[in-house]
Amino acid sequence: MSLFDTLGGAKLPLTIVSGEGARLYDSDGTPWWDFYGGHAVSLLGQGHPRWVEAIATQATTLSFVTTLVDVPVRTRAAAKLAAFTGMDQVFFVNSGAEANEAALKLARKATGRSKVVAMELGFHGRTAGAVGVTHRYRDQHQPAHGDVRFVPFGDLDALELALDQRVAAVICEPVQGMAGVVLPPAGWLAEVQRRAHANGSLLICDEVQCGMGRLGVPLASHLAGVSPDLATLGKGLGNGFPVAACLISDAVAATAQPGEHGTTFGGAPLAAAAVAATLDIIEEEHVLETALALGEHMLQTLGSVPGVVEARGGGAWVGVVLEGPASPVAARLRTHGFLVGTSSDPAVLRLAPPATMPLHAVDQLAEALGQVLRSLERRKGAA
Ligand code: PLP
């Protein structure tokens, strides 16, 4: 056993050996529908031919070179990502946590302040700085990192009280993922930015899970009409190739000095090729539109299964709120061949399938979910 097995948490009783599109195959050759997308990563599904070709071609052309030289594929990936998201500048890193580290560091430098306001139930990663702004895990690893004040997600009065002259930035997910696909009240994010700016503070939107087309738009903050000062992406950015990015406004970028931040692997040729290919495919194969249609179907179909309280979210990302605990339901869905996620809300199933998940698979999931909920209800009645 590796330490990874211990630290990473309980494993599912399952070995996945291959995949194609939204299908995964286990070591017995049994097919699974991947409604979890590997922690909301697989946006285009497994083995998209254009993505495979882009990485293979890059591997044979230039596999790695120092970030001190220009690499055309990185320049192209950065320009495409800036155009896609409407952000000015891009700094590639390797993971979502690392992207948040960069954003926090840049915000502190730009403002000359140190305090950060973050949201209760938010999730920003497991590295020292990122876990310092992650409400749920911060206290597990004392001493906690950084001067951070947590406020309830969606609560503008609490935010107002937390904003003082020491606050460098407010960091939030525009839609909270790990918390169970939780949407804020309408107008909240725009008001957060307005109040942060009035206080001389910056807005960092963590779009690692909700961005990059998951919700059917490039950035979830766009849904609120907000263009953040800093935004972070990861997960779907490389469609499974490990890569993340910190997106930066020109005004913030202007305060940074060369050499102040760096990374060996960030924006390496293979990662950049994966990002460029993912963006090409999103644009040319109308993936945002496909995600929106999938989301509508998931919300309607799963939301009307008896025993489901609510289906929320949209695009290739839906939280299914149940009347009881979600974990036993997820376990039983596995016996029907569906891989689904849970969340930090014990009653919520988190679905983050590839945008290319066929609609008939959603119908099959709804059917299986109905059966599972009925059988659990019968068990409860018999007990
Ligand atoms: N931010 C959000 C919103 C996330 O959901 C995650 C991971 O689940 C992270 C940051 C951390 O990303 P990574 O695991 O790539 O470090």
Coordinates of C-alpha atoms and ligand atoms in Angstrom, one line a residue:
M1 CA 0.0 0.0 0.0
S2 CA 1.3 3.5 -0.8
L3 CA 0.9 6.4 1.6
F4 CA -1.3 7.9 -1.1
D5 CA -3.9 5.2 -0.3
T6 CA -4.0 6.3 3.3
L7 CA -3.9 10.0 2.8
G8 CA -6.2 10.1 -0.1
G9 CA -9.1 8.6 1.9
A10 CA -11.3 5.5 1.5
K11 CA -11.1 3.9 -2.0
L12 CA -14.0 2.6 -3.9
P13 CA -14.0 -1.2 -4.4
L14 CA -13.3 -0.8 -8.1
T15 CA -10.4 -0.9 -10.5
I16 CA -10.9 1.2 -13.7
V17 CA -8.6 0.2 -16.6
S18 CA -9.9 2.1 -19.6
G19 CA -12.4 4.5 -20.9
E20 CA -14.1 5.9 -24.0
G21 CA -16.2 9.0 -24.0
A22 CA -18.5 9.0 -21.0
R23 CA -17.9 5.2 -20.4
L24 CA -15.4 3.7 -18.0
Y25 CA -14.4 0.0 -18.1
D26 CA -13.4 -1.9 -15.0
S27 CA -10.9 -4.8 -14.7
D28 CA -13.7 -7.3 -15.4
G29 CA -14.6 -5.4 -18.6
T30 CA -17.9 -4.1 -17.1
P31 CA -18.9 -0.7 -18.5
W32 CA -19.8 2.2 -16.2
W33 CA -21.4 5.5 -16.9
D34 CA -19.1 8.2 -15.5
F35 CA -21.4 10.7 -13.8
Y36 CA -18.6 12.0 -11.6
G37 CA -16.0 12.9 -14.3
G38 CA -13.1 12.1 -11.9
H39 CA -13.8 14.9 -9.4
A40 CA -15.3 17.1 -12.2
V41 CA -12.3 16.9 -14.4
S42 CA -13.4 15.0 -17.5
L43 CA -15.2 17.6 -19.5
L44 CA -14.8 16.1 -23.0
G45 CA -14.8 12.4 -21.9
Q46 CA -12.1 9.8 -22.2
G47 CA -9.7 9.7 -25.2
H48 CA -11.1 12.4 -27.4
P49 CA -9.2 11.8 -30.6
R50 CA -8.2 15.4 -31.2
W51 CA -7.0 15.8 -27.6
V52 CA -5.0 12.5 -27.9
E53 CA -3.5 13.6 -31.1
A54 CA -2.5 17.1 -29.8
I55 CA -0.7 15.6 -26.8
A56 CA 1.0 12.8 -28.9
T57 CA 2.1 15.4 -31.6
Q58 CA 3.5 17.7 -28.9
A59 CA 5.3 14.8 -27.2
T60 CA 7.1 14.0 -30.4
T61 CA 7.8 17.7 -31.3
L62 CA 9.0 19.2 -27.9
S63 CA 8.2 17.4 -24.7
F64 CA 9.8 19.8 -22.2
V65 CA 11.9 22.9 -22.0
T66 CA 12.6 25.6 -19.4
T67 CA 9.8 28.2 -18.8
L68 CA 12.6 30.8 -19.4
V69 CA 12.1 30.5 -23.2
D70 CA 9.0 31.1 -25.3
V71 CA 7.1 28.0 -26.5
P72 CA 4.6 28.6 -29.3
V73 CA 2.1 26.1 -27.9
R74 CA 2.1 27.9 -24.5
T75 CA 1.6 31.3 -26.1
R76 CA -1.3 29.9 -28.2
A77 CA -2.9 28.2 -25.1
A78 CA -2.6 31.4 -23.0
A79 CA -4.0 33.6 -25.8
K80 CA -6.9 31.2 -26.4
L81 CA -7.7 30.9 -22.7
A82 CA -7.6 34.7 -22.2
A83 CA -10.0 35.2 -25.2
F84 CA -12.3 32.4 -23.9
T85 CA -12.6 33.8 -20.4
G86 CA -12.3 37.5 -21.1
M87 CA -9.4 37.8 -18.7
D88 CA -6.2 39.7 -19.5
Q89 CA -3.3 37.5 -18.5
V90 CA -2.7 33.8 -17.8
F91 CA -0.2 32.1 -15.5
F92 CA -0.2 28.3 -15.9
V93 CA 0.5 26.1 -12.9
N94 CA -0.2 22.4 -12.1
S95 CA -3.1 22.1 -9.8
G96 CA -6.1 24.1 -8.5
A97 CA -4.6 24.6 -5.1
E98 CA -1.5 26.0 -6.7
A99 CA -3.5 28.4 -8.8
N100 CA -5.2 29.7 -5.6
E101 CA -1.8 30.0 -4.0
A102 CA -0.7 32.3 -6.9
A103 CA -3.9 34.3 -6.7
L104 CA -3.6 34.9 -3.0
K105 CA 0.1 35.8 -3.3
L106 CA -0.6 38.3 -6.2
A107 CA -3.6 39.9 -4.3
R108 CA -1.5 40.4 -1.2
K109 CA 1.3 41.9 -3.2
A110 CA -1.0 44.2 -5.3
T111 CA -2.8 45.6 -2.2
G112 CA 0.0 45.5 0.3
R113 CA -2.5 43.9 2.7
S114 CA -2.5 40.4 4.2
K115 CA -6.0 39.5 5.4
V116 CA -8.4 37.4 3.3
V117 CA -12.1 36.9 3.6
A118 CA -13.3 33.5 2.5
M119 CA -16.6 31.6 2.6
E120 CA -17.9 29.0 5.0
L121 CA -18.2 25.6 3.3
G122 CA -15.9 26.8 0.4
F123 CA -13.1 24.6 -0.9
H124 CA -9.9 25.9 -2.3
G125 CA -7.4 23.0 -2.1
R126 CA -5.0 21.2 0.3
T127 CA -1.7 23.1 0.1
A128 CA -0.8 25.4 3.0
G129 CA -2.2 28.7 1.7
A130 CA -5.2 27.1 0.0
V131 CA -6.2 25.1 3.0
G132 CA -5.8 28.3 5.1
V133 CA -8.8 29.7 3.2
T134 CA -10.7 26.4 3.2
H135 CA -13.2 26.5 6.0
R136 CA -13.8 22.8 6.4
Y137 CA -10.1 21.6 6.6
R138 CA -8.3 24.6 8.0
D139 CA -8.6 23.6 11.6
Q140 CA -7.3 20.1 11.0
H141 CA -3.9 21.5 10.3
Q142 CA -2.9 24.0 13.0
P143 CA -1.3 26.4 12.9
A144 CA -3.6 27.7 10.2
H145 CA -2.1 29.7 7.5
G146 CA -2.7 33.4 7.1
D147 CA -5.1 35.9 8.5
V148 CA -8.5 34.7 7.3
R149 CA -12.0 35.6 8.3
F150 CA -14.8 33.2 7.2
V151 CA -18.4 34.5 6.4
P152 CA -21.5 32.5 5.4
F153 CA -21.7 32.1 1.6
G154 CA -24.3 34.5 0.2
D155 CA -24.4 36.7 3.4
L156 CA -23.6 40.3 2.4
D157 CA -24.1 41.7 5.9
A158 CA -21.5 39.3 7.3
L159 CA -19.2 40.3 4.4
E160 CA -19.6 44.0 5.2
L161 CA -18.6 43.4 8.8
A162 CA -15.5 41.4 7.7
L163 CA -14.2 44.0 5.3
D164 CA -11.7 46.2 7.0
Q165 CA -8.6 48.1 5.8
R166 CA -6.4 44.9 6.2
V167 CA -8.4 42.9 3.7
A168 CA -6.4 42.1 0.5
A169 CA -9.0 40.0 -1.1
V170 CA -12.3 38.2 -0.9
I171 CA -12.0 34.6 -2.3
C172 CA -15.0 32.6 -3.2
E173 CA -16.4 30.0 -5.6
P174 CA -19.1 31.7 -7.7
V175 CA -21.0 28.4 -7.2
Q176 CA -19.8 26.2 -4.4
G177 CA -18.8 22.7 -5.6
M178 CA -17.7 20.5 -2.8
A179 CA -20.5 22.0 -0.7
G180 CA -23.0 20.3 -3.0
V181 CA -23.4 22.6 -6.1
V182 CA -24.7 25.6 -4.0
L183 CA -25.8 28.7 -5.9
P184 CA -25.7 32.1 -4.2
P185 CA -28.6 34.5 -4.1
A186 CA -29.1 36.5 -7.4
G187 CA -26.9 39.5 -7.5
W188 CA -24.6 38.4 -4.7
L189 CA -21.3 38.0 -6.5
A190 CA -21.6 41.4 -8.2
E191 CA -22.3 43.0 -4.9
V192 CA -19.3 41.2 -3.3
Q193 CA -17.1 42.7 -6.0
R194 CA -18.6 46.1 -5.6
R195 CA -18.1 46.1 -1.8
A196 CA -14.6 44.6 -2.0
H197 CA -13.5 47.3 -4.5
A198 CA -15.1 50.0 -2.3
N199 CA -12.8 48.7 0.5
G200 CA -9.7 48.7 -1.7
S201 CA -9.8 44.8 -1.8
L202 CA -9.7 42.5 -4.8
L203 CA -12.1 39.7 -5.8
I204 CA -10.6 36.2 -6.4
C205 CA -13.1 33.8 -8.1
D206 CA -12.1 30.2 -7.6
E207 CA -13.5 28.6 -10.8
V208 CA -11.5 25.4 -10.5
Q209 CA -14.6 23.3 -10.3
C210 CA -17.4 25.6 -11.7
G211 CA -15.5 27.2 -14.5
M212 CA -14.1 26.1 -17.9
G213 CA -17.6 25.3 -19.3
R214 CA -18.9 23.1 -16.6
L215 CA -21.9 25.3 -16.2
G216 CA -22.2 25.9 -20.0
V217 CA -20.4 29.2 -19.8
P218 CA -16.6 29.9 -19.8
L219 CA -16.6 31.2 -16.3
A220 CA -19.4 30.9 -13.7
S221 CA -18.7 34.5 -12.7
H222 CA -20.0 35.5 -16.2
L223 CA -23.4 34.3 -15.1
A224 CA -23.4 37.1 -12.5
G225 CA -22.0 39.6 -15.0
V226 CA -18.7 39.7 -13.0
S227 CA -15.2 39.9 -14.3
P228 CA -13.0 39.1 -11.3
D229 CA -9.6 40.7 -10.6
L230 CA -8.2 37.2 -10.3
A231 CA -9.8 33.8 -11.3
T232 CA -8.4 30.3 -11.0
L233 CA -9.1 27.3 -13.2
G234 CA -8.0 23.7 -13.0
K235 CA -9.8 20.3 -13.4
G236 CA -11.5 20.5 -16.9
L237 CA -8.8 22.9 -18.2
G238 CA -6.7 20.1 -19.6
N239 CA -9.5 17.5 -19.7
G240 CA -7.5 15.3 -17.4
F241 CA -4.0 16.4 -18.2
P242 CA -2.7 18.0 -15.0
V243 CA -2.8 21.7 -15.5
A244 CA -4.3 24.8 -13.9
A245 CA -4.2 28.5 -14.4
C246 CA -4.3 31.8 -12.5
L247 CA -6.1 34.4 -14.7
I248 CA -5.1 37.9 -13.8
S249 CA -6.4 41.4 -14.7
D250 CA -3.8 43.8 -16.2
A251 CA -4.1 46.1 -13.2
V252 CA -3.1 43.3 -10.8
A253 CA -0.5 41.9 -13.1
A254 CA 1.2 45.3 -13.3
T255 CA 2.1 45.1 -9.6
A256 CA 4.1 41.9 -10.0
Q257 CA 7.8 41.9 -10.6
P258 CA 9.7 39.4 -12.8
G259 CA 10.9 36.4 -10.8
E260 CA 8.5 37.0 -7.9
H261 CA 6.6 33.8 -8.7
G262 CA 7.6 30.7 -10.7
T263 CA 7.1 27.1 -11.4
T264 CA 9.1 24.4 -13.1
F265 CA 6.3 22.5 -14.8
G266 CA 3.6 25.1 -15.1
G267 CA 2.6 25.7 -18.8
A268 CA 4.9 22.9 -20.0
P269 CA 4.5 22.0 -23.6
L270 CA 2.4 18.9 -23.0
A271 CA 0.1 20.7 -20.6
A272 CA -0.2 23.7 -23.0
A273 CA -1.1 21.3 -25.8
A274 CA -3.8 19.7 -23.7
V275 CA -5.3 23.2 -22.9
A276 CA -5.2 24.4 -26.5
A277 CA -6.8 21.2 -27.7
T278 CA -9.5 21.3 -25.0
L279 CA -10.3 24.9 -26.0
D280 CA -10.3 24.1 -29.7
I281 CA -12.7 21.2 -29.1
I282 CA -15.0 23.3 -26.8
E283 CA -15.3 26.0 -29.5
E284 CA -15.4 23.9 -32.6
E285 CA -17.6 21.1 -31.3
H286 CA -20.0 23.5 -29.5
V287 CA -19.4 21.9 -26.1
L288 CA -20.9 24.7 -24.1
E289 CA -24.2 24.2 -25.9
T290 CA -24.0 20.5 -25.4
A291 CA -23.4 21.0 -21.7
L292 CA -26.4 23.3 -21.4
A293 CA -28.7 20.8 -23.1
L294 CA -27.3 18.0 -20.8
G295 CA -27.9 20.2 -17.8
E296 CA -31.5 21.0 -18.7
H297 CA -32.1 17.3 -19.2
M298 CA -30.5 16.3 -15.9
L299 CA -32.3 19.0 -13.9
Q300 CA -35.7 18.0 -15.4
T301 CA -35.3 14.2 -15.3
L302 CA -33.5 13.8 -12.0
G303 CA -35.4 16.6 -10.4
S304 CA -38.7 14.7 -11.0
V305 CA -37.6 11.3 -9.5
P306 CA -39.8 10.7 -6.4
G307 CA -37.6 11.2 -3.3
V308 CA -35.5 13.9 -4.9
V309 CA -36.0 17.2 -3.1
E310 CA -34.3 19.3 -5.7
A311 CA -31.9 19.1 -8.6
R312 CA -29.8 22.3 -8.9
G313 CA -26.9 23.7 -10.9
G314 CA -26.9 23.3 -14.7
G315 CA -24.6 22.4 -17.6
A316 CA -22.5 19.3 -16.9
W317 CA -22.8 19.9 -13.2
V318 CA -25.8 19.1 -11.0
G319 CA -26.4 18.6 -7.3
V320 CA -29.2 16.2 -6.5
V321 CA -30.7 16.9 -3.1
L322 CA -32.1 13.8 -1.4
E323 CA -34.4 13.4 1.6
G324 CA -31.8 11.2 3.3
P325 CA -28.1 10.4 3.2
A326 CA -26.5 10.4 -0.2
S327 CA -23.6 8.0 0.5
P328 CA -25.7 4.8 0.6
V329 CA -27.5 5.9 -2.6
A330 CA -24.2 6.5 -4.4
A331 CA -23.1 3.0 -3.2
R332 CA -26.2 1.4 -4.6
L333 CA -26.0 3.3 -7.8
R334 CA -22.6 1.6 -8.3
T335 CA -24.3 -1.8 -8.3
H336 CA -26.3 -0.4 -11.3
G337 CA -23.1 0.7 -13.1
F338 CA -23.2 4.4 -12.3
L339 CA -20.3 6.3 -10.8
V340 CA -21.6 9.4 -9.0
G341 CA -20.1 11.8 -6.5
T342 CA -21.1 13.0 -3.1
S343 CA -20.4 16.3 -1.4
S344 CA -19.8 17.8 2.0
D345 CA -23.6 18.1 2.4
P346 CA -24.5 14.5 3.4
A347 CA -27.8 14.7 1.5
V348 CA -26.4 15.8 -1.9
L349 CA -25.2 13.7 -4.8
R350 CA -22.8 15.6 -7.0
L351 CA -22.9 14.9 -10.7
A352 CA -20.1 16.2 -13.0
P353 CA -20.2 14.0 -16.1
P354 CA -18.5 14.8 -19.4
A355 CA -20.6 17.3 -21.3
T356 CA -20.8 14.6 -23.9
M357 CA -22.7 12.2 -21.7
P358 CA -25.6 10.9 -23.8
L359 CA -29.1 11.9 -22.7
H360 CA -30.3 8.3 -22.7
A361 CA -27.7 7.6 -20.0
V362 CA -29.3 10.3 -17.9
D363 CA -32.7 8.6 -18.3
Q364 CA -31.1 5.3 -17.2
L365 CA -29.6 7.0 -14.2
A366 CA -33.0 8.5 -13.3
E367 CA -34.6 5.1 -13.5
A368 CA -31.9 3.5 -11.3
L369 CA -32.1 6.4 -8.8
G370 CA -35.8 5.9 -8.5
Q371 CA -35.3 2.1 -7.9
V372 CA -32.6 2.7 -5.3
L373 CA -34.6 5.3 -3.4
R374 CA -37.7 3.1 -3.5
S375 CA -35.7 0.1 -2.1
L376 CA -34.1 2.2 0.6
E377 CA -37.6 3.5 1.6
R378 CA -39.0 -0.1 1.8
R379 CA -36.0 -1.1 4.0
K380 CA -36.7 1.8 6.3
G381 CA -40.4 0.9 6.4
A382 CA -39.5 -2.8 7.3
A383 CA -37.0 -1.8 10.0
Ligands
PLP1 N1 -10.8 24.8 -5.8 C1 -12.0 24.2 -5.9 C2 -13.2 24.9 -6.1 C3 -11.9 22.8 -6.0 O1 -13.1 22.1 -6.1 C4 -10.7 22.1 -5.9 C5 -10.6 20.6 -5.9 O2 -11.6 19.9 -5.7 C6 -9.5 22.9 -5.7 C7 -9.6 24.2 -5.7 C8 -8.2 22.2 -5.6 O3 -7.8 21.7 -6.8 P1 -6.6 20.6 -6.9 O4 -7.1 19.4 -6.3 O5 -6.3 20.5 -8.4 O6 -5.5 21.2 -6.1

